[in-house]
Coordinates of C-alpha atoms in Angstrom, one line a residue:
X22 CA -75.6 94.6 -226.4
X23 CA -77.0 97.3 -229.0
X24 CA -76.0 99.0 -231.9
X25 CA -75.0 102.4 -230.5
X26 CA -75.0 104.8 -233.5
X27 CA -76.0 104.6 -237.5
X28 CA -78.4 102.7 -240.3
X29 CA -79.4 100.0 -236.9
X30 CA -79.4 102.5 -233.6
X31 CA -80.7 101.4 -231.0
X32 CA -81.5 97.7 -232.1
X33 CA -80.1 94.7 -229.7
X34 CA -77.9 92.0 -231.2
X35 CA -78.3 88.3 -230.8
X36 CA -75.6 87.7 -227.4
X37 CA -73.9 85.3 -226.2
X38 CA -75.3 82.3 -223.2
X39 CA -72.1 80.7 -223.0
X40 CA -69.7 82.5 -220.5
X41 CA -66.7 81.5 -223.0
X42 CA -67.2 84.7 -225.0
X43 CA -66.7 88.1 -223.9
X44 CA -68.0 90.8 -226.0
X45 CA -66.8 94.1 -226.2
X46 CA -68.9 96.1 -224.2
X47 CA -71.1 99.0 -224.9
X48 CA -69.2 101.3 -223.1
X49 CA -66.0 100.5 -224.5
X50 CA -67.4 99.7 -228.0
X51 CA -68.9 103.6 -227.8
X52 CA -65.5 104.9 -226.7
X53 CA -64.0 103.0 -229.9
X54 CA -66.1 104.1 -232.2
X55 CA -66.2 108.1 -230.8
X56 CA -62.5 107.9 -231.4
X57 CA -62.8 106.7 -235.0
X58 CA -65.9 109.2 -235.5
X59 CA -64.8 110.1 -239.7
X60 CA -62.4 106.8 -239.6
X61 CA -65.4 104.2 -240.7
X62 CA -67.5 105.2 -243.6
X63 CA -66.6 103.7 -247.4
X64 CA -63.9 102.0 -245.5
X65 CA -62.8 98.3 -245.7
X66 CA -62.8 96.5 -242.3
X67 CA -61.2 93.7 -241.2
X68 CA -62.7 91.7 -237.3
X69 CA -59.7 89.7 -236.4
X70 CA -60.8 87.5 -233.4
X71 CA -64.7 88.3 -234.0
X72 CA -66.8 86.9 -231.2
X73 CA -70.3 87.7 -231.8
X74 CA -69.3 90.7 -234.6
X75 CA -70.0 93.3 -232.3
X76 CA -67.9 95.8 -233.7
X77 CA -67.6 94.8 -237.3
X78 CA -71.8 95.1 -237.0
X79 CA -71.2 98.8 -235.4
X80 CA -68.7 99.5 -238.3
X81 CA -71.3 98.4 -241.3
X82 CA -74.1 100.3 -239.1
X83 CA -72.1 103.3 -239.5
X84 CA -71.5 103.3 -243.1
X85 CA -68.3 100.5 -243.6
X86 CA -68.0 99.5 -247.2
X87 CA -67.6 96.0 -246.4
X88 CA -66.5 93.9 -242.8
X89 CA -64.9 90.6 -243.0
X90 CA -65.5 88.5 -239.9
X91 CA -62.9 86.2 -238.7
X92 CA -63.8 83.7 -236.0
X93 CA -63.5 80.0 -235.6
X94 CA -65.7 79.0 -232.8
X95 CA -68.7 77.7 -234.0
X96 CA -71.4 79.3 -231.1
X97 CA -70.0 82.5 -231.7
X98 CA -70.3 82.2 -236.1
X99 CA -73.6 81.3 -235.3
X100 CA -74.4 84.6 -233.8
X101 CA -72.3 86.7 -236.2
X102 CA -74.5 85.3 -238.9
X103 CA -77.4 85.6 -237.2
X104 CA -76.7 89.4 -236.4
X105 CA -75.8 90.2 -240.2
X106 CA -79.2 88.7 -240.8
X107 CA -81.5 90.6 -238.3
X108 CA -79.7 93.5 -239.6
X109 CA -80.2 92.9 -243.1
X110 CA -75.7 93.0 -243.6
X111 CA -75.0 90.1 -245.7
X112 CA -74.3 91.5 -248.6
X113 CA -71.5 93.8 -246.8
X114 CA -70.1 90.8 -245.1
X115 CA -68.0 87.8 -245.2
X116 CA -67.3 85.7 -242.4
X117 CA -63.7 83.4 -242.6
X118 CA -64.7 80.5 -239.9
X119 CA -60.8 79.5 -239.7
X120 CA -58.2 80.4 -237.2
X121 CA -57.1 84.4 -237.5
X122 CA -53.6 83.4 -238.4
X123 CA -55.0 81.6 -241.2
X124 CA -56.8 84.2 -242.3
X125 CA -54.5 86.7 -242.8
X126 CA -52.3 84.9 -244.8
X127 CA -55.2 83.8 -247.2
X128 CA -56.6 87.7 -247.4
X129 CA -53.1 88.2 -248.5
X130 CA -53.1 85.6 -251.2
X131 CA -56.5 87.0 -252.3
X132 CA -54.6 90.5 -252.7
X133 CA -57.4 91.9 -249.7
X134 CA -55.9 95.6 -248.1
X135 CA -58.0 96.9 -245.2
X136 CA -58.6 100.6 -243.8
X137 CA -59.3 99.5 -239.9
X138 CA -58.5 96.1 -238.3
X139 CA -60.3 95.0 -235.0
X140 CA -58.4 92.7 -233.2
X141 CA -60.0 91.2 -230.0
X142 CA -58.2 88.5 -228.9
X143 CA -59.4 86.4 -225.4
X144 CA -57.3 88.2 -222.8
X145 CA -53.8 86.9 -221.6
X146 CA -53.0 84.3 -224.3
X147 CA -50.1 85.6 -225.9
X148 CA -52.5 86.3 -229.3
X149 CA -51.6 89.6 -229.3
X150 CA -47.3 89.0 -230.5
X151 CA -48.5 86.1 -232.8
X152 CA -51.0 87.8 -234.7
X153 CA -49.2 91.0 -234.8
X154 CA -46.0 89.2 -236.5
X155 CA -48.7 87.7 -239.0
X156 CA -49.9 91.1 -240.2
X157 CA -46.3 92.1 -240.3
X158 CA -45.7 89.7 -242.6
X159 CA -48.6 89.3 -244.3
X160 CA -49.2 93.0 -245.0
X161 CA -53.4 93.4 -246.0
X162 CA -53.2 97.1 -244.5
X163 CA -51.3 100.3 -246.3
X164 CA -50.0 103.9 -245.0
X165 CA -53.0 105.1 -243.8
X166 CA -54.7 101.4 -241.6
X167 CA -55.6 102.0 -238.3
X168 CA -55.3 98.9 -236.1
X169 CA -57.6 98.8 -233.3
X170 CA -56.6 96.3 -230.1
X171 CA -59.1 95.4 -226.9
X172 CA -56.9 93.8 -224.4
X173 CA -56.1 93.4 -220.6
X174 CA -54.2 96.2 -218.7
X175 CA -52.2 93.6 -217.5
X176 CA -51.6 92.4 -221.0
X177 CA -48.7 94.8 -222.4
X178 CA -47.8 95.5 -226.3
X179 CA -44.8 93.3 -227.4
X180 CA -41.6 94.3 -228.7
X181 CA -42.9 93.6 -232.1
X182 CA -45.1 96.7 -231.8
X183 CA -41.8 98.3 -233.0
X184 CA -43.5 98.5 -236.5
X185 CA -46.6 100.5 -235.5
X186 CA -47.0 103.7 -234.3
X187 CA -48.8 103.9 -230.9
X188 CA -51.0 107.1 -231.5
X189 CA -53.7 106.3 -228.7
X190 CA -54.5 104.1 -226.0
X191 CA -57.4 104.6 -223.7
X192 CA -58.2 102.3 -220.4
X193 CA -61.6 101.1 -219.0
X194 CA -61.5 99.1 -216.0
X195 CA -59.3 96.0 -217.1
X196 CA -59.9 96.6 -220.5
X197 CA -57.4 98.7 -222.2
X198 CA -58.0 99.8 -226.2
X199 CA -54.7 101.0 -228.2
X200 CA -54.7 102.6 -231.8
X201 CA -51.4 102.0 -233.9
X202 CA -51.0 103.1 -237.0
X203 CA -48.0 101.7 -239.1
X204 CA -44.8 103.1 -239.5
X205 CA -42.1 103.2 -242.2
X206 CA -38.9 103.7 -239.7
X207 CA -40.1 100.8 -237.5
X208 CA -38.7 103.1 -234.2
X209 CA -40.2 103.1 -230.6
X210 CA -43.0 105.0 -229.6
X211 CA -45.5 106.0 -226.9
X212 CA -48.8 107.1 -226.0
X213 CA -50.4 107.8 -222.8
X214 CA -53.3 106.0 -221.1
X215 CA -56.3 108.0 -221.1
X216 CA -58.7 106.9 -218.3

């Protein structure tokens, strides 16, 4: 894994041994971040579901104002902090080692709005409604968050996605990335699947 564009190109991060994590790959992390192009700089980012920081470390490579890392395994914070580190990030990150869920309602409490929001969740485990009724409830985005979700093809949107707008959604192999924005009227929409 290596930073693809910005202040790091072209340096490798620390990765994972263990065969528990599963890092957004380059390719699909490079078809993220050419869809967000103008979407990142100044902007305040939130990595729900972490892993090794992989694209929170992209985000503050090109220009984020500041990334909060949310993760709660202990391998994976390990290699988040190493990363910010070797990259010389620190001072543009913070890294929550508690449960997502948790998180979310604590950036609330500390009155914390974000820009973009990663979420990566591990594949088929039903994270997808749970933390998606969170942020719905727990509002730390405004009018004009993008919410960015890595997930299984086989893994579809709830019906709670009824409160974001489905602008994009692109599909790699198994791995299928959609882009929601939120929306006022809280009606249905689509988007095709770009392959």
């Amino acid at each position: 894994m290596r930073i693809i564009s910005g202040t790091s190109k072209g340096r490798n991060l620390a990765t994972p041994k263990s065969q528990s994590l599963r890092p957004t790959s380059d390719r699909v992390k490079e078809s993220i971040f050419n869809i967000l192009r103008e979407e990142i700089e100044g902007r305040m980012v939130l990595d729900l579901f972490a892993g090794t920081g992989n694209l929170g470390i992209e985000a503050l490579s090109r220009g984020a104002k500041k990334v909060i890392f949310v993760e709660k395994g202990r391998h994976a914070l390990g290699l988040i902090q190493r990363n910010l580190t070797r990259f010389g990030l620190e001072e543009k990150s913070e890294i929550l080692p508690i449960d997502a869920h948790q998180a979310i309602g604590i950036l609330k409490l500390r009155g914390k709005f974000f820009d973009l929001i990663f979420m990566d969740p591990p594949y088929e485990k039903g994270l997808i409604e749970k933390t998606l009724t969170k942020l719905n409830s727990h509002q730390i985005y405004h009018r004009d968050s993008l919410l960015v979700i890595e997930h299984h093809r086989r893994e579809l949107l709830p019906p709670i996605i009824n409160r974001w707008n489905l602008i994009r959604q692109r599909q790699m192999g198994d791995t299928v990335i959609s882009f929601l924005t939120p929306r006022e009227d809280h009606g249905s929409s689509g988007a095709e699947i770009e392959s």
